[in-house]
Tab-separated table of C-alpha atoms and ligand atoms in Angstrom:
chain	number	residue	atom	x	y	z
K	1	MET	CA	106.014	93.125	228.446
K	2	ARG	CA	103.618	93.970	225.873
K	3	ARG	CA	102.135	97.429	223.835
K	4	ALA	CA	98.671	97.772	224.194
K	5	GLN	CA	97.629	99.144	220.565
K	6	GLN	CA	95.357	102.404	220.611
K	7	LEU	CA	92.255	102.381	219.222
K	8	GLY	CA	90.364	105.916	219.510
K	9	ARG	CA	90.001	106.060	223.706
K	10	TYR	CA	90.943	102.420	223.870
K	11	HIS	CA	94.111	100.752	224.491
K	12	LEU	CA	93.704	97.160	223.312
K	13	LEU	CA	94.787	93.916	225.575
K	14	ASP	CA	94.527	90.617	225.018
K	15	ARG	CA	91.673	89.060	222.553
K	16	ILE	CA	89.247	87.638	224.534
K	17	ALA	CA	87.100	85.969	221.408
K	18	PHE	CA	86.935	86.028	217.520
K	19	GLY	CA	83.312	85.481	216.540
K	20	GLY	CA	81.668	86.076	213.181
K	21	MET	CA	81.591	89.552	212.526
K	22	ALA	CA	84.357	90.744	214.656
K	23	GLU	CA	87.225	90.361	217.375
K	24	ILE	CA	86.605	91.379	220.597
K	25	TYR	CA	89.519	92.411	223.024
K	26	ARG	CA	89.643	93.585	226.744
K	27	ALA	CA	90.724	97.253	226.692
K	28	ARG	CA	91.632	100.026	228.982
K	29	THR	CA	90.909	103.533	229.379
K	30	PHE	CA	90.378	106.577	231.601
K	31	ASP	CA	87.888	108.670	233.132
K	32	ALA	CA	87.776	112.215	233.573
K	33	HIS	CA	89.464	111.396	237.269
K	34	GLY	CA	92.762	109.446	235.497
K	35	THR	CA	91.136	106.866	236.959
K	36	PRO	CA	91.478	103.454	234.511
K	37	HIS	CA	88.307	101.686	233.405
K	38	LEU	CA	88.542	98.218	231.829
K	39	VAL	CA	86.050	97.678	229.067
K	40	ALA	CA	85.502	95.447	225.935
K	41	VAL	CA	85.863	96.864	222.427
K	42	LYS	CA	84.233	94.754	219.601
K	43	ARG	CA	86.468	95.555	216.426
K	44	VAL	CA	84.294	94.861	213.390
K	45	LEU	CA	86.234	92.669	210.797
K	46	ALA	CA	87.950	93.889	207.918
K	47	HIS	CA	85.200	92.548	205.402
K	48	LEU	CA	82.146	93.454	206.794
K	49	ALA	CA	83.958	97.193	207.612
K	50	GLU	CA	83.816	97.429	203.841
K	51	ASP	CA	79.828	96.681	203.747
K	52	ASP	CA	77.852	100.268	204.136
K	53	ASP	CA	74.627	98.583	204.978
K	54	PHE	CA	75.894	96.398	207.466
K	55	ILE	CA	77.486	99.357	209.342
K	56	GLN	CA	74.443	101.094	209.086
K	57	MET	CA	72.671	98.458	210.578
K	58	LEU	CA	75.359	98.082	213.503
K	59	ILE	CA	74.770	102.094	214.159
K	60	ASP	CA	71.334	101.505	214.090
K	61	GLU	CA	71.392	99.098	216.795
K	62	ALA	CA	74.270	100.358	218.494
K	63	LYS	CA	71.617	103.512	218.788
K	64	ILE	CA	69.099	101.374	220.364
K	65	ALA	CA	71.291	99.481	222.309
K	66	SER	CA	73.000	102.399	223.926
K	67	VAL	CA	70.160	104.024	225.398
K	68	LEU	CA	69.569	100.272	227.527
K	69	ARG	CA	70.312	101.356	231.132
K	70	HIS	CA	70.159	98.091	233.233
K	71	GLY	CA	71.773	96.163	236.053
K	72	ASN	CA	71.478	92.915	233.634
K	73	ILE	CA	72.554	94.103	230.257
K	74	ALA	CA	76.116	95.077	229.758
K	75	ARG	CA	76.047	98.535	228.613
K	76	VAL	CA	77.046	99.737	224.854
K	77	TYR	CA	79.208	103.102	225.121
K	78	GLU	CA	79.427	103.625	221.771
K	79	PHE	CA	79.838	102.955	217.970
K	80	ALA	CA	82.681	104.396	216.709
K	81	ARG	CA	85.280	104.804	213.828
K	82	ALA	CA	89.399	105.570	214.525
K	83	HIS	CA	92.046	104.389	212.566
K	84	GLY	CA	90.116	103.384	209.501
K	85	GLU	CA	88.532	100.563	211.910
K	86	TYR	CA	85.143	99.861	213.248
K	87	PHE	CA	84.585	99.208	216.642
K	88	ILE	CA	82.001	99.550	219.572
K	89	ALA	CA	82.703	100.092	223.044
K	90	MET	CA	81.085	98.385	225.447
K	91	GLU	CA	80.715	97.157	229.419
K	92	HIS	CA	82.826	94.748	229.765
K	93	VAL	CA	81.875	91.523	232.086
K	94	ASP	CA	84.510	90.555	234.032
K	95	GLY	CA	83.451	86.572	233.994
K	96	LYS	CA	82.567	83.656	231.556
K	97	ASP	CA	79.977	83.634	228.932
K	98	MET	CA	77.099	80.793	229.391
K	99	ARG	CA	78.204	79.082	226.164
K	100	THR	CA	82.023	78.462	228.319
K	101	VAL	CA	80.216	77.399	231.483
K	102	LEU	CA	78.313	74.597	229.483
K	103	GLU	CA	81.527	74.037	227.441
K	104	ARG	CA	83.225	73.232	231.140
K	105	CYS	CA	79.835	71.663	232.482
K	106	ARG	CA	80.478	69.167	229.364
K	107	THR	CA	83.580	68.349	229.687
K	108	LYS	CA	83.854	67.814	233.840
K	109	LYS	CA	80.747	65.801	233.516
K	110	LYS	CA	79.227	68.371	236.342
K	111	PRO	CA	75.168	69.815	235.833
K	112	ILE	CA	74.325	73.013	236.943
K	113	PRO	CA	73.010	73.032	239.708
K	114	ALA	CA	68.665	74.099	239.805
K	115	GLU	CA	69.624	77.252	242.026
K	116	HIS	CA	71.877	78.535	239.646
K	117	ALA	CA	70.141	77.692	236.091
K	118	GLY	CA	66.801	79.480	237.635
K	119	TYR	CA	68.616	82.949	239.014
K	120	ILE	CA	70.556	83.180	235.516
K	121	ALA	CA	67.617	82.588	233.517
K	122	ALA	CA	65.688	85.250	235.799
K	123	GLU	CA	68.003	87.339	235.433
K	124	ILE	CA	68.353	87.246	231.794
K	125	GLY	CA	64.392	87.323	231.872
K	126	ALA	CA	64.497	90.551	234.245
K	127	ALA	CA	67.163	91.900	231.100
K	128	LEU	CA	64.659	91.211	228.266
K	129	HIS	CA	61.646	92.374	230.290
K	130	ALA	CA	63.740	95.978	230.404
K	131	ALA	CA	64.483	96.048	226.710
K	132	HIS	CA	61.228	94.694	225.538
K	133	SER	CA	59.307	97.968	227.400
K	134	ALA	CA	62.026	100.640	226.722
K	135	VAL	CA	60.580	103.546	225.931
K	136	ASP	CA	62.267	106.590	224.122
K	137	SER	CA	62.274	109.919	225.851
K	138	ARG	CA	58.669	110.730	224.951
K	139	GLY	CA	57.390	107.712	226.128
K	140	ARG	CA	56.778	105.849	222.849
K	141	PRO	CA	57.653	102.279	223.082
K	142	LEU	CA	61.340	101.303	221.266
K	143	ARG	CA	59.744	97.677	220.248
K	144	ILE	CA	63.628	96.250	220.887
K	145	ILE	CA	63.764	92.339	220.358
K	146	HIS	CA	67.060	90.988	221.728
K	147	ARG	CA	66.917	88.524	218.530
K	148	ASP	CA	70.341	86.396	219.691
K	149	VAL	CA	68.901	85.550	223.593
K	150	SER	CA	72.105	82.022	223.695
K	151	PRO	CA	74.559	81.182	225.759
K	152	SER	CA	77.739	83.154	224.456
K	153	ASN	CA	75.506	86.852	225.128
K	154	ILE	CA	75.174	85.623	228.497
K	155	ILE	CA	77.977	86.333	230.693
K	156	CYS	CA	78.067	85.913	234.311
K	157	SER	CA	80.593	87.846	236.121
K	158	TYR	CA	83.172	86.429	238.692
K	159	ALA	CA	81.373	88.129	241.201
K	160	GLY	CA	78.085	86.394	240.433
K	161	GLU	CA	76.178	89.388	238.464
K	162	VAL	CA	74.681	87.844	235.209
K	163	LYS	CA	74.596	90.438	232.511
K	164	LEU	CA	72.623	90.033	228.462
K	165	CYS	CA	75.134	91.193	225.944
K	166	ASP	CA	74.699	92.296	222.061
K	167	PHE	CA	70.914	93.584	221.825
K	168	GLY	CA	69.936	93.822	218.658
K	169	ILE	CA	73.299	93.326	216.883
K	170	ALA	CA	71.975	90.031	215.637
K	171	LYS	CA	69.578	91.697	213.619
K	172	ALA	CA	72.844	93.138	211.400
K	173	THR	CA	74.913	89.975	211.891
K	174	LEU	CA	72.430	87.082	210.896
K	175	SER	CA	71.747	89.342	207.709
K	176	ARG	CA	75.453	88.833	206.749
K	177	VAL	CA	77.366	86.261	208.382
K	178	SER	CA	75.058	83.493	207.358
K	179	THR	CA	77.484	82.073	204.694
K	180	LYS	CA	79.813	81.401	207.291
K	181	THR	CA	79.645	78.191	207.908
K	182	GLY	CA	78.942	77.327	212.294
K	183	VAL	CA	77.811	81.082	212.737
K	184	ILE	CA	74.270	80.584	211.563
K	185	LYS	CA	74.519	76.975	213.258
K	186	GLY	CA	75.180	78.178	216.539
K	187	LYS	CA	72.655	80.971	216.297
K	188	VAL	CA	70.037	78.698	215.032
K	189	LYS	CA	69.816	76.894	217.630
K	190	TYR	CA	68.020	79.054	220.038
K	191	MET	CA	65.760	80.717	217.748
K	192	SER	CA	62.475	81.056	217.914
K	193	PRO	CA	60.078	78.609	215.339
K	194	GLU	CA	58.874	81.784	213.964
K	195	GLN	CA	62.262	83.144	213.528
K	196	ALA	CA	63.566	80.390	211.646
K	197	LEU	CA	60.403	80.316	209.821
K	198	GLY	CA	61.496	84.109	208.793
K	199	ARG	CA	58.303	85.651	210.424
K	200	LYS	CA	58.211	89.062	211.568
K	201	LEU	CA	59.143	88.672	215.453
K	202	ASP	CA	57.592	90.256	218.739
K	203	HIS	CA	59.377	90.335	222.102
K	204	ARG	CA	58.147	86.533	222.407
K	205	SER	CA	60.601	85.380	220.552
K	206	ASP	CA	63.349	86.076	223.405
K	207	VAL	CA	61.167	84.360	225.192
K	208	PHE	CA	61.563	81.249	223.884
K	209	SER	CA	65.258	82.179	223.683
K	210	LEU	CA	65.526	81.948	227.230
K	211	GLY	CA	63.710	78.743	227.229
K	212	SER	CA	66.375	77.309	224.943
K	213	CYS	CA	69.554	78.251	226.923
K	214	LEU	CA	67.793	77.499	230.393
K	215	TYR	CA	66.717	73.777	228.883
K	216	GLU	CA	70.651	73.807	228.279
K	217	MET	CA	71.452	74.963	231.529
K	218	LEU	CA	69.150	72.303	233.031
K	219	THR	CA	70.213	69.421	230.934
K	220	ARG	CA	73.661	70.328	229.748
K	221	ILE	CA	72.080	69.777	226.037
K	222	PRO	CA	70.460	72.263	223.534
K	223	PRO	CA	66.979	71.168	223.093
K	224	PHE	CA	67.256	71.076	219.367
K	225	THR	CA	70.498	69.402	217.892
K	226	ALA	CA	70.653	67.949	214.132
K	227	THR	CA	73.837	67.255	212.110
K	228	ASN	CA	73.154	69.944	209.445
K	229	GLU	CA	71.231	72.969	209.411
K	230	MET	CA	68.141	71.932	207.411
K	231	ASP	CA	67.479	69.688	209.849
K	232	LEU	CA	68.124	71.890	212.542
K	233	LEU	CA	65.627	74.676	211.104
K	234	ILE	CA	63.086	71.958	210.937
K	235	LYS	CA	63.116	70.879	215.006
K	236	VAL	CA	63.401	74.585	215.824
K	237	ARG	CA	60.221	74.933	213.258
K	238	ASP	CA	58.720	72.301	215.372
K	239	ALA	CA	59.740	72.977	218.881
K	240	LYS	CA	59.850	69.231	219.776
K	241	TYR	CA	62.251	68.534	222.853
K	242	ARG	CA	63.110	65.776	225.042
K	243	PRO	CA	61.377	66.408	228.107
K	244	VAL	CA	63.861	68.304	230.854
K	245	SER	CA	63.179	65.604	233.473
K	246	GLU	CA	64.042	62.680	231.108
K	247	LEU	CA	67.761	63.874	230.678
K	248	THR	CA	68.124	65.141	234.236
K	249	PRO	CA	65.831	63.469	236.706
K	250	GLY	CA	64.905	64.779	239.852
K	251	ILE	CA	65.272	68.184	238.281
K	252	PRO	CA	62.745	70.805	240.204
K	253	ILE	CA	59.232	70.267	238.306
K	254	GLU	CA	58.576	73.967	238.869
K	255	LEU	CA	61.840	74.434	236.641
K	256	GLU	CA	60.579	72.189	234.089
K	257	GLN	CA	57.189	73.433	233.798
K	258	ILE	CA	58.745	77.341	233.585
K	259	THR	CA	61.230	75.420	230.739
K	260	ASP	CA	58.386	74.014	229.058
K	261	ARG	CA	56.641	77.515	228.996
K	262	CYS	CA	58.896	79.268	227.347
K	263	LEU	CA	59.445	76.633	224.878
K	264	THR	CA	55.763	76.606	223.744
K	265	ARG	CA	55.433	76.686	219.716
K	266	SER	CA	52.647	78.799	219.765
K	267	ARG	CA	53.005	82.101	220.952
K	268	ALA	CA	50.321	82.642	222.443
K	269	ASN	CA	50.733	79.814	224.489
K	270	ARG	CA	54.014	80.766	225.895
K	271	TYR	CA	54.779	83.197	228.375
K	272	GLN	CA	53.466	86.579	227.145
K	273	THR	CA	56.217	88.495	228.983
K	274	ALA	CA	59.967	88.365	229.874
K	275	ALA	CA	58.565	89.420	232.962
K	276	GLU	CA	56.045	86.275	233.639
K	277	ALA	CA	58.819	84.243	233.160
K	278	GLU	CA	61.372	85.802	235.910
K	279	GLY	CA	58.344	86.298	238.030
K	280	ASP	CA	57.819	82.458	237.885
K	281	LEU	CA	61.240	81.791	238.163
K	282	ARG	CA	61.791	84.088	241.671
K	283	VAL	CA	59.077	82.343	242.726
K	284	PHE	CA	60.915	78.981	242.570
K	285	LEU	CA	64.175	80.063	243.697
K	286	ARG	CA	62.546	81.518	246.978
K	287	LYS	CA	60.982	78.436	247.796
K	288	TYR	CA	63.680	76.088	246.671
K	289	MET	CA	66.569	78.393	248.186
K	290	PRO	CA	65.549	80.731	250.369
K	291	ASN	CA	69.142	82.436	251.572
K	292	TYR	CA	70.391	82.166	247.470
K	293	SER	CA	72.002	85.368	246.692
K	294	ARG	CA	74.614	86.319	243.702
K	295	SER	CA	77.186	85.383	245.481
K	296	HIS	CA	76.436	81.647	245.129
K	297	LEU	CA	76.786	82.124	241.556
K	298	GLY	CA	80.083	84.192	241.842
K	299	ARG	CA	81.386	81.397	243.806
K	300	PHE	CA	80.474	78.717	241.158
K	301	ILE	CA	81.769	80.511	238.915
K	302	ARG	CA	85.294	81.146	240.363
K	303	LYS	CA	85.722	78.058	241.257
K	304	MET	CA	85.183	76.457	237.986
K	305	PHE	CA	87.705	78.810	236.320
K	306	ALA	CA	90.117	79.290	239.029
K	307	THR	CA	93.177	78.886	236.638
K	308	GLU	CA	91.675	81.068	233.828
K	309	ILE	CA	91.206	83.898	236.582
K	310	GLU	CA	94.257	83.420	237.288
K	311	ARG	CA	95.705	84.324	234.127
K	312	GLU	CA	93.482	87.104	233.125
K	313	LEU	CA	94.927	89.084	236.056
K	314	ARG	CA	98.500	88.226	234.815
K	315	MET	CA	97.791	88.697	231.584
K	316	LEU	CA	96.431	92.161	232.675
K	317	GLU	CA	99.780	92.763	234.092
K	318	GLU	CA	101.663	92.394	230.755
K	319	TYR	CA	100.603	95.153	229.147
K	320	VAL	CA	102.148	98.917	228.982
K	321	MET	CA	100.356	101.393	226.760
K	322	ALA	CA	101.959	102.820	223.860
K	323	ASP	CA	104.617	105.933	224.463
K	324	ASP	CA	103.189	108.241	221.870
K	325	VAL	CA	99.161	108.082	223.063
K	326	SER	CA	97.298	110.151	220.304
K	327	GLU	CA	94.507	112.832	221.591
K	328	ASP	CA	92.381	111.134	218.514
K	329	VAL	CA	89.687	109.666	219.827
K	330	GLY	CA	88.311	108.836	216.370
K	331	GLU	CA	84.724	110.110	215.004
K	332	SER	CA	81.396	108.501	216.722
K	333	LEU	CA	78.886	107.623	214.154
K	334	MET	CA	76.067	107.298	216.703
K	335	ILE	CA	75.235	110.888	215.342
K	336	LYS	CA	72.408	113.078	216.809
K	337	ASP	CA	69.577	113.613	215.503
K	338	GLU	CA	66.227	115.080	215.957
K	339	ASP	CA	65.076	111.348	217.573
K	340	PHE	CA	68.257	110.447	219.602
K	341	GLU	CA	70.722	112.173	221.877
K	342	PRO	CA	74.167	110.176	221.963
K	343	PRO	CA	74.866	109.301	225.494
K	344	GLU	CA	78.469	111.163	226.561
K	345	VAL	CA	80.955	108.212	226.457
K	346	PRO	CA	82.781	109.148	229.918
K	347	PHE	CA	86.406	107.699	228.927
K	348	GLN	CA	89.432	109.332	227.166
K	349	PRO	CA	92.087	107.971	225.826
K	350	LYS	CA	94.747	109.424	228.705
K	351	PRO	CA	95.496	108.784	232.482
K	352	THR	CA	94.606	112.573	233.085
K	353	SER	CA	92.586	114.517	235.125
K	354	VAL	CA	90.267	116.289	231.959
K	355	SER	CA	89.475	119.179	234.495
K	356	ILE	CA	88.653	119.968	237.676
K	357	ILE	CA	85.544	121.198	237.267
K	358	ALA	CA	84.510	118.180	235.576
K	359	ALA	CA	85.711	116.000	238.738
K	360	ARG	CA	83.703	118.133	240.770
K	361	GLU	CA	80.695	118.183	239.061
K	362	ALA	CA	81.566	113.736	238.324
K	363	SER	CA	81.707	113.859	242.453
K	364	ALA	CA	78.666	115.889	242.953
K	365	GLY	CA	76.591	113.469	241.514
K	366	GLU	CA	76.311	114.245	237.889
K	367	ALA	CA	77.892	111.498	236.570
K	368	ARG	CA	77.318	110.033	239.365
K	369	ASP	CA	75.844	106.889	236.709
K	370	ASP	CA	78.898	106.310	234.723
K	371	PHE	CA	79.880	103.166	235.533
K	372	SER	CA	77.212	101.845	237.394
K	373	GLY	CA	76.602	98.309	236.084
K	374	ASP	CA	79.962	97.787	235.237
K	375	SER	CA	82.037	94.831	236.194
K	376	ASN	CA	84.772	95.560	235.418
K	377	PHE	CA	86.798	96.677	238.989
K	378	THR	CA	87.551	93.381	239.886
K	379	THR	CA	90.505	92.966	237.389
K	380	MET	CA	91.922	96.696	237.956
K	381	PRO	CA	94.074	98.379	240.494
K	382	LYS	CA	91.727	100.414	243.346
K	383	VAL	CA	92.613	103.826	243.056
K	384	GLU	CA	90.965	106.493	243.823
K	385	GLN	CA	87.739	105.106	242.992
K	386	ARG	CA	84.558	106.745	244.176
K	387	GLU	CA	82.847	104.651	246.675
K	388	ASP	CA	79.560	105.281	245.094
K	389	ILE	CA	79.687	104.439	241.550
K	390	HIS	CA	81.174	101.383	242.266
K	391	GLN	CA	80.002	99.619	245.480
K	392	GLN	CA	77.283	97.503	243.952
K	393	ASN	CA	79.910	95.994	241.727
K	394	THR	CA	83.526	95.877	243.107
K	395	VAL	CA	83.895	92.438	244.850
K	396	ILE	CA	87.399	91.430	245.743
K	397	LEU	CA	87.723	87.737	244.929
K	398	GLU	CA	89.459	86.177	247.434
K	399	SER	CA	92.924	85.095	246.922
K	400	GLY	CA	94.521	87.157	244.653
K	401	ARG	CA	92.360	89.187	243.299
K	402	GLY	CA	92.492	92.054	244.845
K	403	ARG	CA	96.290	92.243	243.292
K	404	SER	CA	96.996	95.688	241.952
K	405	ALA	CA	97.861	96.248	238.017
K	406	PRO	CA	100.896	97.696	236.943
K	407	PRO	CA	101.005	101.715	236.732
K	408	THR	CA	98.834	102.057	233.927
K	409	SER	CA	100.615	105.107	232.399
K	410	PRO	CA	103.617	104.891	230.538
K	411	PRO	CA	106.037	105.717	233.218
K	412	PRO	CA	108.687	107.776	230.907
K	413	GLY	CA	111.591	106.123	229.318
K	414	ARG	CA	110.167	102.686	230.006
K	415	GLY	CA	108.922	100.806	227.396
K	416	LYS	CA	111.521	100.239	224.628
K	417	GLY	CA	112.424	96.753	226.358
K	418	PRO	CA	111.457	93.829	224.381
K	419	THR	CA	107.755	94.338	223.629
K	420	LYS	CA	105.552	91.596	222.213
K	421	PRO	CA	102.479	93.216	220.693
K	422	PRO	CA	99.425	91.504	221.321
K	423	PRO	CA	97.861	89.104	220.011
K	424	PRO	CA	97.405	90.131	216.769
K	425	PRO	CA	95.171	93.670	215.968
K	426	PRO	CA	96.863	94.416	212.774
K	427	ALA	CA	96.215	97.934	212.082
K	428	ARG	CA	94.465	98.046	208.999
K	429	ALA	CA	94.137	100.753	206.349
K	430	PRO	CA	91.102	102.961	206.090
K	431	THR	CA	88.546	101.588	204.450
K	432	ARG	CA	86.400	104.575	203.584
K	433	GLY	CA	86.200	107.960	203.698
K	434	GLN	CA	82.544	108.871	204.668
K	435	ALA	CA	80.407	107.465	207.336
K	436	PRO	CA	77.265	106.223	206.055
K	437	PRO	CA	73.986	108.834	206.483
K	438	VAL	CA	72.525	108.667	209.276
K	439	LYS	CA	68.871	107.249	209.539
K	440	PRO	CA	66.582	108.678	212.800
K	441	ILE	CA	66.397	105.926	215.476
K	442	TYR	CA	62.663	104.839	215.511
K	443	ASP	CA	62.700	103.756	212.153
K	444	ASP	CA	59.674	101.449	212.344
K	445	ASP	CA	60.933	98.961	209.708
K	446	LEU	CA	63.842	98.698	211.782
K	447	HIS	CA	62.330	96.446	214.426
K	448	SER	CA	59.273	95.025	212.749
K	449	ALA	CA	61.552	93.518	210.016
K	450	PRO	CA	60.789	89.769	209.422
K	451	THR	CA	64.743	88.052	210.209
K	452	MET	CA	65.230	86.594	206.727
K	453	ILE	CA	68.113	84.609	206.790
K	454	ILE	CA	66.809	81.483	205.491
K	455	ASP	CA	66.003	80.558	201.995
K	456	ILE	CA	62.901	79.253	202.515
K	457	GLY	CA	62.288	78.292	198.606
K	458	ARG	CA	66.121	76.393	199.059
K	459	MET	CA	64.102	74.585	202.464
K	460	LYS	CA	61.470	73.245	200.601
K	461	ARG	CA	63.572	72.524	197.752
K	462	GLY	CA	65.683	70.367	200.068
K	463	ARG	CA	62.686	68.772	201.501
K	464	SER	CA	60.879	67.290	198.301
W	1	LIG	N1	80.930	93.256	226.931
W	1	LIG	C1	81.528	91.700	227.323
W	1	LIG	N2	82.252	91.353	228.176
W	1	LIG	C2	83.071	89.882	228.260
W	1	LIG	N3	83.322	89.466	227.140
W	1	LIG	C3	82.614	89.552	226.267
W	1	LIG	C4	81.880	91.394	225.947
W	1	LIG	N4	81.027	90.796	224.895
W	1	LIG	C5	81.434	89.366	224.218
W	1	LIG	N5	82.305	89.151	224.984
W	1	LIG	C6	83.290	87.436	224.900
W	1	LIG	O1	83.369	87.346	223.584
W	1	LIG	C7	82.395	86.405	222.977
W	1	LIG	C8	82.022	86.352	221.948
W	1	LIG	O2	81.888	87.101	221.568
W	1	LIG	P1	80.668	87.811	220.138
W	1	LIG	O3	81.608	88.272	219.165
W	1	LIG	O4	79.242	88.281	220.560
W	1	LIG	O5	80.363	86.305	219.530
W	1	LIG	P2	78.536	85.376	219.439
W	1	LIG	O6	78.240	85.999	218.001
W	1	LIG	O7	79.274	84.129	219.917
W	1	LIG	O8	78.399	86.073	220.991
W	1	LIG	C9	81.560	86.094	224.265
W	1	LIG	O9	80.742	85.197	224.124
W	1	LIG	C10	81.996	86.347	225.628
W	1	LIG	O10	82.727	85.367	226.061
W	2	LIG	MG1	77.624	87.972	220.996
């Protein structure tokens, strides 16, 4: 048995990734009924947690991301600090990110079939359009730009859902982790030319990046590659790439045309909205494979990762909660101000029913949407779930997937046995006493500012 480390409302289980700015864990938490849920917790790396400006940027971005509610966008629940750690809690998408899928395809020398590529790109197009056109409660455009539409932020669930992660977080991240080799290079590959030039961005930048992802799904190689960052930047800036049909003969011409139209250097000649790209992709899909549904994608992903799915399920069963679960849920950093009402976080650290009234309200529909869009339940026990909430995403995978996890409440007396800690969530000392001051959410500069990651001077000197 492994003991989960508590962080605010969440009990960290296995670490699923280690990125440039954070470690990502699967974590267990409980709703007002005491029903367990899986979420993803992104814990900010220690050296970045000491950077006030960086934390402030993350708060700003998390606030904006938290207002987005869309079936193709992984929902952000909160950005908080607990036990001296900063973290973002978000919807856990039970599946594999596109980077991992592509790696597997490359190793196995297997293509991603055109229908899946088209469908995934269409779903991401829908996510982007929802974000690009999001408005605040007073109808003012939020002008959200993702800025990091890349395979690692596209997750395909085992049920065949497609979700885009990390809205806006890229802006904060790119400005801070630029010195770390590899991190930026990974991101530059999917940038738009205007982004690589450090220009002011609009939503069409995301359309270009969507094109880069689609290109890679169709050809298994990114449109722009180079051995060093400088050359990569130049390639992205020039937006010249080998035709899709040259790399993948026989690819439907419509898909190639859609990819090309996303990957157009001039913004004016690109699709003007993500919805236009999505529309063309749906038209293609209807014609190419009229009976296509997301269960086709689910089956494709599950088949590819059957071994991993088994391992992930077993891993969940290994974890027990600490004996002394703390009531300390930490401090939310998405503080209310005149423009921003933080969404209520529907979780608690203990598997207890908060109150009969809360439960009644929830079942009466008040909290009906709390978990809609979640895809957590393929790996969670099926206890007392409200059918209405989960029907959309609760898909039981064939053999073994319906197996239930062990009791998630710590049975009395249990747990002093041989325990291995989770892969290293070392408790860190509190870094600071005070949260940074809160800025209003609608900071005009926030989204209009250019993404400055490149030292243009250096770039020019490097060339001459
Ligand atoms: N909400 C989530 N649900 C499931 N997996 C996630 C989630 N967020 C991130 N991941 C996993 O963690 C990986 C790394 O995430 P991240 O730290 O954002 O790094 P990157 O900068 O490469 O996107 C993702 O590619 C994905 O596999
Ligand atoms: Mg990411």
